[in-house]
Coordinates of C-alpha atoms and ligand atoms in Angstrom, one line a residue:
X1 CA -0.4 0.0 -0.2
X2 CA 1.3 3.1 -0.8
X3 CA 2.1 5.9 2.0
X4 CA 1.1 9.4 -0.2
X5 CA 3.0 11.2 2.5
X6 CA 6.6 10.4 4.7
X7 CA 5.2 9.5 8.0
X8 CA 6.7 10.9 11.0
X9 CA 9.1 8.4 12.8
X10 CA 6.7 6.4 15.7
X11 CA 8.7 5.9 18.9
X12 CA 8.4 2.9 21.7
X13 CA 4.6 2.1 22.3
X14 CA 3.7 4.4 25.7
X15 CA 3.2 2.6 29.3
X16 CA -0.4 2.3 28.5
X17 CA 0.0 0.0 25.6
X18 CA 2.4 -1.8 28.2
X19 CA -0.5 -1.8 30.5
X20 CA -3.1 -3.2 28.2
X21 CA -0.4 -5.8 26.7
X22 CA 0.0 -7.6 30.3
X23 CA -3.6 -7.0 31.6
X24 CA -5.2 -10.3 30.0
X25 CA -7.5 -9.0 28.0
X26 CA -8.7 -6.3 30.8
X27 CA -8.2 -8.1 34.0
X28 CA -4.6 -6.7 35.5
X29 CA -4.7 -6.8 39.8
X30 CA -8.7 -5.2 39.2
X31 CA -10.2 -7.7 41.3
X32 CA -7.2 -7.2 43.9
X33 CA -7.7 -3.8 43.7
X34 CA -11.4 -3.0 44.1
X35 CA -11.6 -5.2 47.6
X36 CA -8.0 -3.4 49.2
X37 CA -9.7 -2.4 52.5
X38 CA -6.4 0.1 53.6
X39 CA -7.2 2.4 50.2
X40 CA -10.1 3.9 48.6
X41 CA -8.2 4.3 45.4
X42 CA -7.3 1.7 42.6
X43 CA -3.6 1.2 41.6
X44 CA -2.7 3.0 39.1
X45 CA -2.3 0.6 36.2
X46 CA -5.7 -1.0 37.1
X47 CA -7.0 2.8 36.8
X48 CA -6.3 2.4 32.9
X49 CA -7.8 -0.7 32.8
X50 CA -11.1 0.9 34.5
X51 CA -11.8 3.0 31.7
X52 CA -12.7 0.2 29.3
X53 CA -14.9 -0.8 32.5
X54 CA -16.3 2.5 31.8
X55 CA -15.3 3.9 35.2
X56 CA -12.7 6.6 36.5
X57 CA -11.5 6.9 39.4
X58 CA -11.6 11.1 40.7
X59 CA -11.4 13.1 43.6
X60 CA -13.7 16.0 44.8
X61 CA -11.0 18.8 44.0
X62 CA -13.5 21.2 45.8
X63 CA -12.1 19.3 49.0
X64 CA -8.6 18.7 47.8
X65 CA -7.0 21.4 50.0
X66 CA -8.8 20.8 53.2
X67 CA -7.8 17.1 52.9
X68 CA -4.1 17.5 52.4
X69 CA -3.9 19.9 55.0
X70 CA -6.0 17.1 57.2
X71 CA -3.3 14.6 55.7
X72 CA -5.9 12.5 54.6
X73 CA -6.0 10.7 51.6
X74 CA -7.7 12.7 48.7
X75 CA -11.9 12.2 48.6
X76 CA -11.0 9.3 45.9
X77 CA -14.7 8.2 44.1
X78 CA -15.1 7.0 41.2
X79 CA -16.9 8.2 38.3
X80 CA -19.5 5.3 36.1
X81 CA -20.6 6.0 33.2
X82 CA -23.3 3.9 31.6
X83 CA -24.2 3.7 27.6
X84 CA -26.6 2.6 25.9
X85 CA -26.8 3.5 22.0
X86 CA -28.6 6.3 20.8
X87 CA -28.8 7.1 24.6
X88 CA -32.6 5.1 24.4
X89 CA -33.8 3.5 27.8
X90 CA -36.6 2.7 29.2
X91 CA -38.9 4.3 31.8
X92 CA -37.7 0.6 34.2
X93 CA -33.9 1.3 33.2
X94 CA -34.5 4.6 34.2
X95 CA -35.8 3.9 37.9
X96 CA -32.8 2.0 38.4
X97 CA -30.5 4.0 37.5
X98 CA -32.1 6.4 39.6
X99 CA -32.0 4.7 42.5
X100 CA -28.3 3.5 41.7
X101 CA -27.9 7.7 41.9
X102 CA -29.7 7.6 45.3
X103 CA -27.8 4.7 46.7
X104 CA -25.2 5.2 45.5
X105 CA -23.7 8.2 43.4
X106 CA -24.0 11.2 44.9
X107 CA -27.7 11.7 44.2
X108 CA -28.1 13.6 40.6
X109 CA -27.5 11.8 37.4
X110 CA -25.4 13.4 34.3
X111 CA -26.5 13.3 31.0
X112 CA -23.6 13.2 28.9
X113 CA -22.7 15.0 25.3
X114 CA -22.8 11.7 23.9
X115 CA -25.8 10.5 24.8
X116 CA -24.7 8.7 27.9
X117 CA -25.8 8.4 31.8
X118 CA -22.9 9.4 34.9
X119 CA -22.8 9.1 38.3
X120 CA -20.6 10.8 40.2
X121 CA -19.2 10.2 43.6
X122 CA -19.3 6.6 44.0
X123 CA -17.2 4.9 46.8
X124 CA -14.6 2.1 46.1
X125 CA -17.1 -0.3 48.0
X126 CA -19.7 0.5 46.3
X127 CA -18.7 0.0 42.2
X128 CA -19.4 -4.2 42.2
X129 CA -23.5 -3.0 43.3
X130 CA -23.1 0.0 41.2
X131 CA -22.0 -2.2 37.9
X132 CA -24.4 -5.1 38.8
X133 CA -27.6 -3.0 38.9
X134 CA -27.2 -1.7 35.7
X135 CA -26.3 -5.0 34.2
X136 CA -29.4 -6.4 36.0
X137 CA -31.5 -4.1 33.5
X138 CA -29.5 -5.0 30.6
X139 CA -26.9 -2.2 30.4
X140 CA -23.9 -1.4 30.8
X141 CA -20.5 0.2 31.4
X142 CA -18.5 -2.2 29.1
X143 CA -17.2 0.0 27.0
X144 CA -18.3 3.3 27.5
X145 CA -14.2 4.5 28.0
X146 CA -11.2 3.1 27.3
X147 CA -9.4 2.6 24.4
X148 CA -12.2 0.6 22.3
X149 CA -15.1 2.0 20.5
X150 CA -17.3 4.0 23.0
X151 CA -21.1 5.1 23.0
X152 CA -22.6 5.2 19.6
X153 CA -24.8 7.9 19.0
X154 CA -27.7 8.5 16.8
X155 CA -29.7 11.3 15.8
X156 CA -32.9 10.5 18.4
X157 CA -35.4 12.0 15.7
X158 CA -39.0 12.7 17.6
X159 CA -40.3 14.0 14.3
X160 CA -40.1 10.8 11.8
X161 CA -40.4 7.5 14.2
X162 CA -40.6 4.7 11.2
X163 CA -37.0 6.7 10.9
X164 CA -36.1 6.5 14.1
X165 CA -36.4 2.9 13.8
X166 CA -34.9 1.8 11.3
X167 CA -31.7 4.1 12.2
X168 CA -31.3 3.4 16.3
X169 CA -31.5 -0.4 14.9
X170 CA -28.1 0.1 13.5
X171 CA -26.8 2.4 15.8
X172 CA -27.6 -0.3 18.0
X173 CA -26.0 -3.2 16.1
X174 CA -22.9 -1.1 15.5
X175 CA -22.6 -0.8 19.3
X176 CA -23.0 -4.4 19.6
X177 CA -20.1 -5.5 16.6
X178 CA -18.2 -3.4 18.0
X179 CA -18.2 -3.7 22.3
X180 CA -15.1 -5.7 23.6
X181 CA -15.0 -9.7 24.1
X182 CA -13.5 -10.2 27.1
X183 CA -15.5 -11.8 29.6
X184 CA -13.4 -9.9 32.2
X185 CA -16.0 -7.4 32.5
X186 CA -18.8 -10.2 33.8
X187 CA -15.3 -12.3 35.7
X188 CA -14.9 -8.9 37.8
X189 CA -17.9 -7.4 38.4
X190 CA -21.1 -9.9 37.8
X191 CA -18.9 -12.7 39.2
X192 CA -18.6 -14.5 35.8
X193 CA -17.3 -17.4 35.6
X194 CA -13.8 -17.4 35.5
X195 CA -12.2 -18.0 32.3
X196 CA -8.7 -19.2 33.0
X197 CA -6.0 -17.4 30.2
X198 CA -5.4 -20.1 28.7
X199 CA -8.3 -21.4 27.5
X200 CA -8.4 -17.6 25.8
X201 CA -5.0 -17.9 24.8
X202 CA -5.0 -19.3 21.0
X203 CA -8.3 -18.4 20.4
X204 CA -9.1 -15.3 18.7
X205 CA -10.6 -13.4 22.0
X206 CA -10.9 -10.0 20.4
X207 CA -10.8 -10.6 17.0
X208 CA -11.6 -7.2 16.1
X209 CA -9.4 -5.5 18.8
X210 CA -6.4 -7.6 19.5
X211 CA -4.6 -7.8 22.5
X212 CA -3.8 -4.5 22.8
X213 CA -7.0 -2.5 22.0
X214 CA -6.8 0.3 20.4
X215 CA -4.4 3.5 20.5
X216 CA -7.1 5.2 21.5
X217 CA -10.8 6.0 21.9
X218 CA -12.8 5.3 18.9
X219 CA -16.1 7.8 18.3
X220 CA -19.0 6.7 16.0
X221 CA -22.3 8.8 15.5
X222 CA -25.1 8.8 12.7
X223 CA -27.2 12.0 12.0
X224 CA -30.4 12.1 10.4
X225 CA -30.5 15.0 8.1
X226 CA -31.6 17.8 7.9
X227 CA -30.8 17.8 11.8
X228 CA -27.0 17.4 13.0
X229 CA -27.4 17.2 16.2
X230 CA -24.7 14.3 16.3
X231 CA -22.5 16.5 15.3
X232 CA -21.6 14.1 12.8
X233 CA -18.1 15.9 11.3
X234 CA -16.6 15.5 14.9
X235 CA -16.4 11.4 15.4
X236 CA -13.8 9.5 14.1
X237 CA -16.7 7.4 12.2
X238 CA -20.1 9.7 11.1
X239 CA -22.8 8.3 8.9
X240 CA -24.9 10.5 7.2
X241 CA -28.5 8.8 7.0
X242 CA -29.2 9.0 3.7
X243 CA -33.6 8.3 2.7
X244 CA -35.3 7.5 -0.5
X245 CA -38.5 9.5 -1.3
X246 CA -41.2 7.1 0.9
X247 CA -38.7 7.5 3.7
X248 CA -37.1 5.2 3.4
X249 CA -33.5 4.2 5.0
X250 CA -31.5 3.8 1.8
X251 CA -27.5 3.8 3.3
X252 CA -25.5 5.8 5.0
X253 CA -22.5 8.6 3.2
X254 CA -19.0 7.7 5.2
X255 CA -17.7 10.3 7.2
X256 CA -14.0 9.7 9.0
X257 CA -11.5 11.4 10.9
X258 CA -13.3 14.2 13.4
X259 CA -12.3 14.5 17.0
X260 CA -12.1 17.7 18.6
X261 CA -9.4 17.4 21.1
X262 CA -6.2 19.4 21.7
X263 CA -3.8 20.6 23.3
X264 CA -2.4 23.8 24.2
X265 CA 0.5 25.3 23.0
X266 CA 0.8 22.2 21.2
X267 CA 0.1 23.1 17.3
X268 CA 0.7 19.5 16.5
X269 CA -2.7 18.5 17.6
X270 CA -6.1 20.3 16.6
X271 CA -9.6 19.8 16.4
X272 CA -10.6 18.6 12.9
X273 CA -13.8 18.0 10.6
X274 CA -14.6 14.1 9.7
X275 CA -14.3 13.9 5.5
X276 CA -17.4 12.0 3.8
X277 CA -15.9 9.5 1.3
X278 CA -18.1 7.5 0.0
X279 CA -21.7 6.2 0.7
X280 CA -22.7 2.6 1.6
X281 CA -25.8 0.6 1.7
X282 CA -26.9 -0.3 5.4
X283 CA -26.6 -4.1 5.4
X284 CA -22.8 -3.0 4.9
X285 CA -22.3 -0.7 7.1
X286 CA -21.1 -3.0 9.9
X287 CA -18.1 -4.3 7.6
X288 CA -17.3 -0.6 7.0
X289 CA -17.3 0.0 11.0
X290 CA -15.3 -2.7 11.5
X291 CA -12.6 -2.3 9.0
X292 CA -12.3 1.3 9.7
X293 CA -11.4 0.0 13.6
X294 CA -8.9 -2.3 12.1
X295 CA -7.4 0.2 9.9
X296 CA -6.9 2.4 13.1
X297 CA -5.7 -0.2 15.1
X298 CA -3.0 -1.5 12.8
X299 CA -2.0 2.2 12.4
X300 CA -3.1 4.7 14.4
X301 CA 0.3 6.0 16.7
X302 CA 0.7 4.0 20.0
X303 CA 3.3 6.4 21.3
X304 CA 2.3 9.5 21.4
X305 CA -1.0 9.3 22.9
X306 CA -2.2 12.7 22.1
X307 CA -1.2 12.0 18.4
X308 CA -3.2 9.0 18.9
X309 CA -6.7 9.2 17.7
X310 CA -7.7 8.7 14.1
X311 CA -7.6 12.0 12.9
X312 CA -3.9 12.5 13.0
X313 CA -3.4 8.6 11.3
X314 CA -5.8 9.9 8.3
X315 CA -4.0 12.9 8.0
X316 CA -0.4 12.0 8.3
X317 CA -1.2 9.9 5.4
X318 CA -3.7 11.4 3.2
X319 CA -7.5 10.7 3.1
X320 CA -6.4 8.8 -0.2
X321 CA -4.5 6.2 1.5
X322 CA -7.6 5.6 4.0
X323 CA -10.2 5.3 1.1
X324 CA -7.5 2.8 -0.7
X325 CA -7.0 0.5 2.8
X326 CA -10.5 0.9 3.7
X327 CA -11.7 -0.2 -0.2
X328 CA -8.6 -3.2 0.0
X329 CA -9.8 -4.9 3.4
X330 CA -13.4 -4.4 2.2
X331 CA -13.4 -5.7 -0.7
X332 CA -15.3 -3.5 -3.0
X333 CA -15.3 0.1 -2.6
X334 CA -17.8 2.8 -1.2
X335 CA -20.5 4.6 -4.4
X336 CA -20.2 7.8 -4.5
X337 CA -22.2 10.6 -1.7
X338 CA -25.8 11.1 -2.0
X339 CA -26.4 15.0 -1.3
X340 CA -27.2 15.7 2.2
X341 CA -28.0 19.4 4.0
X342 CA -28.4 19.8 7.2
X343 CA -29.3 23.7 8.7
X344 CA -28.8 22.5 12.4
X345 CA -26.9 21.0 15.3
X346 CA -28.9 21.4 18.1
X347 CA -32.9 20.5 20.0
X348 CA -36.3 21.1 19.3
X349 CA -37.7 21.5 22.6
X350 CA -41.4 21.0 23.9
X351 CA -43.9 18.5 22.5
X352 CA -44.3 17.5 19.3
X353 CA -46.4 14.2 17.3
X354 CA -44.5 12.2 15.8
X355 CA -45.7 9.9 12.6
X356 CA -46.5 7.0 14.9
X357 CA -49.6 9.4 17.1
X358 CA -47.7 8.9 19.3
X359 CA -45.7 12.4 21.5
X360 CA -42.7 13.2 22.1
X361 CA -41.4 15.5 24.5
X362 CA -38.0 17.3 24.3
X363 CA -37.0 18.8 27.5
X364 CA -34.5 21.2 28.8
X365 CA -31.6 19.8 30.8
X366 CA -28.8 23.1 31.1
X367 CA -26.1 21.4 30.8
X368 CA -27.9 17.6 31.4
X369 CA -28.1 17.9 35.2
X370 CA -30.9 16.0 36.8
X371 CA -30.8 16.8 40.4
X372 CA -33.4 17.7 42.9
X373 CA -32.5 21.6 44.3
X374 CA -35.2 24.3 45.3
X375 CA -38.4 23.9 43.8
X376 CA -37.0 22.4 40.5
X377 CA -37.3 18.8 41.5
X378 CA -36.0 17.1 38.3
X379 CA -34.8 14.2 39.7
X380 CA -37.9 13.6 41.5
X381 CA -40.5 14.9 38.8
X382 CA -38.3 12.5 36.6
X383 CA -39.1 9.0 38.7
X384 CA -42.9 10.0 38.9
X385 CA -42.9 10.4 35.0
X386 CA -40.8 7.2 34.5
X387 CA -43.2 5.0 37.3
X388 CA -46.3 6.1 34.7
X389 CA -44.8 5.9 31.3
X390 CA -44.8 3.9 29.2
X391 CA -42.9 4.6 26.2
X392 CA -39.1 5.8 26.2
X393 CA -36.9 7.7 27.5
X394 CA -34.0 9.5 25.0
X395 CA -30.9 11.8 25.6
X396 CA -29.9 14.0 22.9
X397 CA -26.7 15.1 21.6
X398 CA -26.9 18.2 23.3
X399 CA -27.4 16.6 27.3
X400 CA -31.4 17.1 27.0
X401 CA -33.7 14.7 27.2
X402 CA -37.1 13.5 25.6
X403 CA -39.9 11.9 27.2
X404 CA -41.1 9.4 23.9
X405 CA -43.4 7.9 22.1
X406 CA -46.2 9.1 25.3
X407 CA -49.3 8.1 24.4
X408 CA -52.6 10.6 23.9
X409 CA -53.9 8.8 26.9
X410 CA -50.6 9.9 29.4
X411 CA -49.8 13.3 27.7
X412 CA -52.0 14.8 30.4
X413 CA -50.5 13.1 32.7
X414 CA -46.6 13.3 32.2
X415 CA -47.5 17.4 31.5
X416 CA -49.0 17.6 34.9
X417 CA -45.4 16.1 36.2
X418 CA -43.3 18.3 33.8
X419 CA -45.3 21.1 35.4
X420 CA -45.3 19.9 39.2
X421 CA -41.7 19.1 39.5
X422 CA -40.2 22.2 37.7
X423 CA -39.5 20.3 34.7
X424 CA -39.4 22.3 31.5
X425 CA -39.5 22.0 27.7
X426 CA -37.6 25.6 28.0
X427 CA -40.2 28.3 27.5
X428 CA -39.3 30.1 29.9
X429 CA -35.6 30.1 28.8
X430 CA -33.3 32.3 26.8
X431 CA -33.4 30.3 23.1
X432 CA -29.3 31.2 24.2
X433 CA -29.5 29.5 26.5
X434 CA -31.1 26.3 25.0
X435 CA -28.5 26.1 22.4
X436 CA -25.8 26.4 25.5
X437 CA -23.7 23.1 26.1
X438 CA -20.7 23.0 29.3
X439 CA -18.6 20.1 29.5
X440 CA -18.7 18.2 33.3
X441 CA -15.4 19.8 34.6
X442 CA -14.6 21.1 38.0
X443 CA -15.6 19.6 40.3
X444 CA -15.0 15.8 39.7
X445 CA -12.9 16.1 36.5
X446 CA -9.0 16.3 36.4
X447 CA -8.6 17.8 33.5
X448 CA -10.5 20.5 34.3
X449 CA -8.4 24.1 34.4
X450 CA -11.8 26.2 34.9
X451 CA -14.8 26.1 35.8
X452 CA -17.4 25.1 32.8
X453 CA -21.1 23.3 33.6
X454 CA -20.7 25.6 37.0
X455 CA -20.3 29.0 35.5
X456 CA -21.6 28.4 31.5
X457 CA -25.3 29.4 33.5
X458 CA -24.1 32.7 35.0
X459 CA -22.0 34.1 32.1
X460 CA -25.2 33.1 29.9
X461 CA -27.0 35.3 32.4
X462 CA -24.7 38.4 31.7
X463 CA -24.8 37.8 27.7
X464 CA -29.0 37.5 27.4
X465 CA -29.7 40.6 28.0
X466 CA -26.7 42.0 25.7
X467 CA -28.3 40.0 23.0
X468 CA -31.9 41.3 24.6
X469 CA -30.7 44.6 23.8
X470 CA -29.2 44.3 20.9
X471 CA -33.1 42.8 19.4
X472 CA -31.2 39.2 19.2
X473 CA -33.7 37.8 21.8
X474 CA -35.4 34.9 19.6
X475 CA -32.0 34.1 17.7
X476 CA -29.7 30.9 18.0
X477 CA -26.4 30.9 18.2
X478 CA -24.5 27.9 19.3
X479 CA -22.5 28.9 22.1
X480 CA -20.1 25.9 24.0
X481 CA -17.7 25.9 27.3
X482 CA -15.2 23.6 28.1
X483 CA -12.7 23.7 31.2
X484 CA -10.2 22.6 29.3
X485 CA -9.0 22.4 25.5
X486 CA -10.2 18.5 25.4
X487 CA -13.2 19.6 23.5
X488 CA -16.2 17.2 25.7
X489 CA -18.8 19.7 24.4
X490 CA -17.8 19.6 21.6
X491 CA -16.4 23.4 21.8
X492 CA -14.3 23.4 17.9
X493 CA -18.2 23.3 16.9
X494 CA -19.3 26.9 18.6
X495 CA -20.7 29.6 16.9
X496 CA -18.9 31.3 20.6
X497 CA -16.7 29.2 22.6
X498 CA -15.2 29.4 25.4
X499 CA -12.2 26.8 26.8
X500 CA -10.6 26.8 30.4
X501 CA -7.4 28.2 30.5
X502 CA -6.8 29.1 34.4
X503 CA -8.7 29.8 37.2
X504 CA -12.0 32.2 35.8
X505 CA -9.7 32.2 32.6
X506 CA -10.9 31.2 29.0
X507 CA -10.4 31.8 25.2
X508 CA -12.8 32.8 23.1
X509 CA -13.4 31.0 19.7
X510 CA -15.9 32.5 17.0
X511 CA -16.7 31.6 13.7
X512 CA -18.5 27.5 13.2
X513 CA -20.9 27.1 11.1
X514 CA -24.6 26.7 12.9
X515 CA -25.1 23.3 11.2
X516 CA -21.8 21.9 12.9
X517 CA -20.0 21.8 9.5
X518 CA -17.0 24.5 10.1
X519 CA -15.2 24.4 13.1
X520 CA -14.5 27.5 14.7
X521 CA -11.2 30.1 15.8
X522 CA -9.8 31.8 18.2
X523 CA -10.2 35.1 18.6
X524 CA -8.9 35.9 21.9
X525 CA -6.4 34.1 24.9
X526 CA -6.6 33.8 28.4
X527 CA -9.6 36.3 28.9
X528 CA -11.8 36.8 32.2
X529 CA -15.8 37.6 32.2
X530 CA -15.5 41.2 32.2
X531 CA -13.7 41.2 28.9
X532 CA -15.4 38.4 27.3
X533 CA -18.7 40.8 27.9
X534 CA -16.7 44.3 26.6
X535 CA -15.8 42.2 23.6
X536 CA -17.9 40.2 22.7
X537 CA -21.0 42.8 23.3
X538 CA -20.1 45.5 20.1
X539 CA -19.4 42.0 17.6
X540 CA -23.4 41.6 18.9
X541 CA -24.1 44.6 18.2
X542 CA -22.8 44.5 14.8
X543 CA -24.2 41.4 13.7
X544 CA -27.4 42.8 15.0
X545 CA -26.9 46.0 12.9
X546 CA -25.2 44.1 9.7
X547 CA -26.4 40.6 9.6
X548 CA -28.5 39.2 6.1
X549 CA -32.0 38.1 6.3
X550 CA -31.5 34.6 8.4
X551 CA -27.8 34.8 8.5
X552 CA -26.6 33.2 11.2
X553 CA -23.5 34.4 13.5
X554 CA -21.1 32.4 13.1
X555 CA -20.8 33.0 9.2
X556 CA -21.7 36.8 10.1
X557 CA -17.9 36.9 11.5
X558 CA -16.7 35.4 8.9
X559 CA -18.5 37.7 6.2
X560 CA -17.6 40.4 8.6
X561 CA -13.8 40.0 8.8
X562 CA -13.6 39.5 12.1
X563 CA -12.2 35.6 12.1
X564 CA -11.0 33.7 9.1
X565 CA -13.1 30.8 8.2
X566 CA -11.6 27.1 9.2
X567 CA -12.9 23.7 7.2
X568 CA -9.8 22.1 7.7
X569 CA -7.8 21.7 11.4
X570 CA -5.0 21.6 10.0
X571 CA -5.5 25.1 9.6
X572 CA -7.3 25.7 12.8
X573 CA -4.5 27.7 14.8
X574 CA -3.3 30.0 11.3
Ligands
LIG601 FE1 -14.2 14.4 27.3 C1 -11.8 13.0 28.8 C2 -15.9 14.0 30.0 C3 -17.4 13.8 26.0 C4 -12.8 14.5 24.4 N1 -14.1 13.2 29.5 C5 -12.8 13.2 29.8 C6 -12.5 12.5 31.6 C7 -13.0 11.7 31.3 C8 -11.6 13.6 32.1 C9 -10.9 12.3 32.7 O1 -10.0 11.9 31.7 O2 -9.7 12.3 33.5 C10 -14.2 13.6 31.7 C11 -14.9 12.7 32.6 C12 -15.6 14.1 33.6 C13 -16.7 14.3 35.1 O3 -16.1 14.2 35.8 O4 -17.6 13.4 34.9 C14 -14.8 13.7 30.5 N2 -16.3 13.7 27.9 C15 -17.3 14.2 29.2 C16 -18.4 13.9 28.8 C17 -19.1 13.7 30.2 C18 -18.8 16.0 29.0 C19 -20.4 16.1 29.1 O5 -19.9 17.4 29.8 O6 -21.1 15.8 29.0 C20 -18.8 13.2 27.9 C21 -18.9 11.9 28.0 C22 -19.0 11.4 26.9 C23 -20.0 10.2 26.6 O7 -20.8 10.3 27.4 O8 -18.9 9.0 26.3 C24 -17.2 13.8 27.0 N3 -15.2 13.9 25.9 C25 -16.1 14.0 24.6 C26 -16.3 14.8 23.8 C27 -17.6 15.0 23.1 C28 -17.8 13.8 21.5 O9 -17.3 12.8 22.0 O10 -18.9 14.0 21.5 C29 -14.9 14.8 23.4 C30 -14.5 15.7 21.9 C31 -14.5 15.1 21.0 C32 -13.3 13.8 20.5 O11 -13.5 12.8 21.1 O12 -12.9 14.2 19.6 C33 -14.2 14.5 24.6 N4 -12.8 13.8 27.1 C34 -12.4 14.5 25.5 C35 -11.1 14.1 25.6 C36 -10.2 14.5 24.5 C37 -9.2 13.1 23.5 C38 -8.4 13.3 22.6 O13 -8.3 13.2 21.4 O14 -7.6 14.6 22.7 C39 -10.2 14.3 27.0 C40 -8.9 13.7 27.6 C41 -8.6 12.4 27.3 O15 -8.8 11.2 26.9 O16 -7.2 12.3 27.1 C42 -11.9 13.4 27.6
LIG602 FE1 -12.5 18.0 32.0 FE2 -11.4 19.1 29.9 FE3 -13.7 17.6 29.4 FE4 -14.3 19.8 30.5 S1 -13.3 19.6 28.3 S2 -14.5 17.3 31.1 S3 -12.9 20.2 31.6 S4 -11.8 16.7 30.5

């Protein structure tokens, strides 16, 4: 296979590669670590493996200094991520997750940007019970994190019930097909029968991943135009559903090599947009995904983890190289891409009637945090809804929640519970707020350099009057914040975005496409709230005065010459 570009030399494998090889298919010494009564922590190596099982060890950063003063070990606790393809769960599953949050976690549920559930604050001693309860209702935490394919995202489409059904079925099949095959998860968490290493040796234990798994995490998302809510161009593998005239699924446009994460001061790291390389029929999509994952397995950088994502594998060699390699492994060629058009990447709130005659309610849950606080008793409200609801719950890619497939008979009851518990379809929230996302960051995320989820609501409160005064109160502007440049709320696809630099300081980015089809670019570095407001106010006013009819903010700042256009991540830092 001809390389189209000279490749940078690869150094020796990183320490994580060694941990994976030695782990005996993700077992390591996790069982012993979990039982060690001396500490609430687990060993460094086991913590790397723990991710594959859906959990990260963390400590409460709000308590760090105080505990250090008292000479106590950090307040070790675990974050647990539960994945369900496309974020669809039943009311019964909801109730179990709710119960788990109360019993073992901090009493809250956090809906994520990839349609998963996160629980924070679980103590080591309760991890096994937590994971078992999740599995008892046929959900899993396996491969929610780690160097494997993560939760497969899928447009939750409340409008076209039949299309959702079909596309969702493919998302589920993809998820299942790419799940790690090791029995370690069952052994450790579910007391499954121990499979002796010798029994596994010789057989292909992990036919897709092999012994060392992938060089890095891998992400798949399925979009149904005109909605690009899954931010399909941010995925390692993005699939764009192509529908025929009768709304039948014809297949998928295939896009590869997107991603968000970067590191400050390292221009070799950058966010990138996935590129559409062709079209496949529905029954070909598992093979396309499998071969794509295997190409990354064989060619991804196993030396420098910062450079190990699929986007770099492709960019270093050229997209033509990838297409050739894929076609060779498939033994057939993708068809030419089909036309498609996205017009937004946000959620549409409130009630809609699906074409199956059932009702769907999209609730606005700011930054995906579900809790009981003051008069807004979201946690209790959703529990009460789950007790009467007979349809499904669907997590959206923007950290919100759809109460799906509500019968006409139940609609009144659900609406009454929504009112009673202070839940909302966003009627009283500004359009700006409803177009916002912020990552978790402090106090749980070990990588956060600044607040995000806990600060964004305040900052929005200061931007809302600026927009209202400019007469832009009804204008949707995609606005996103993260506590560091890893990009967990897909900030580089925000028309306005902030990434944390230091406590109270952010980099400001402008100019992404409203439909998630263009990256933004840094406009100002390391600024605090005052400068954020004094920078954005005149730009917003100028937008109000000079914009063309229907022109989105991200497009305007480019036309007005305020910021450059970025369609290719390799130009992101220019
Ligand atoms: Fe993320 C790491 C939270 C979506 C890119 N992410 C983390 C960790 C686990 C921190 C850590 O490694 O110690 C965060 C846990 C915080 C906490 O306390 O809960 C974390 N990421 C999240 C979530 C919960 C953010 C949210 O507010 O919803 C999202 C969970 C998704 C899920 O359910 O699976 C989340 N993370 C994303 C996304 C968005 C997406 O996938 O669509 C991205 C950017 C897309 C991408 O991958 O390119 C993302 N997270 C990262 C990265 C940077 C990866 C890279 O390529 O460099 C890290 C750091 C790392 O992996 O080293 C990271
Ligand atoms: Fe943590 Fe950074 Fe991800 Fe926010 S973007 S959750 S701060 S890793």
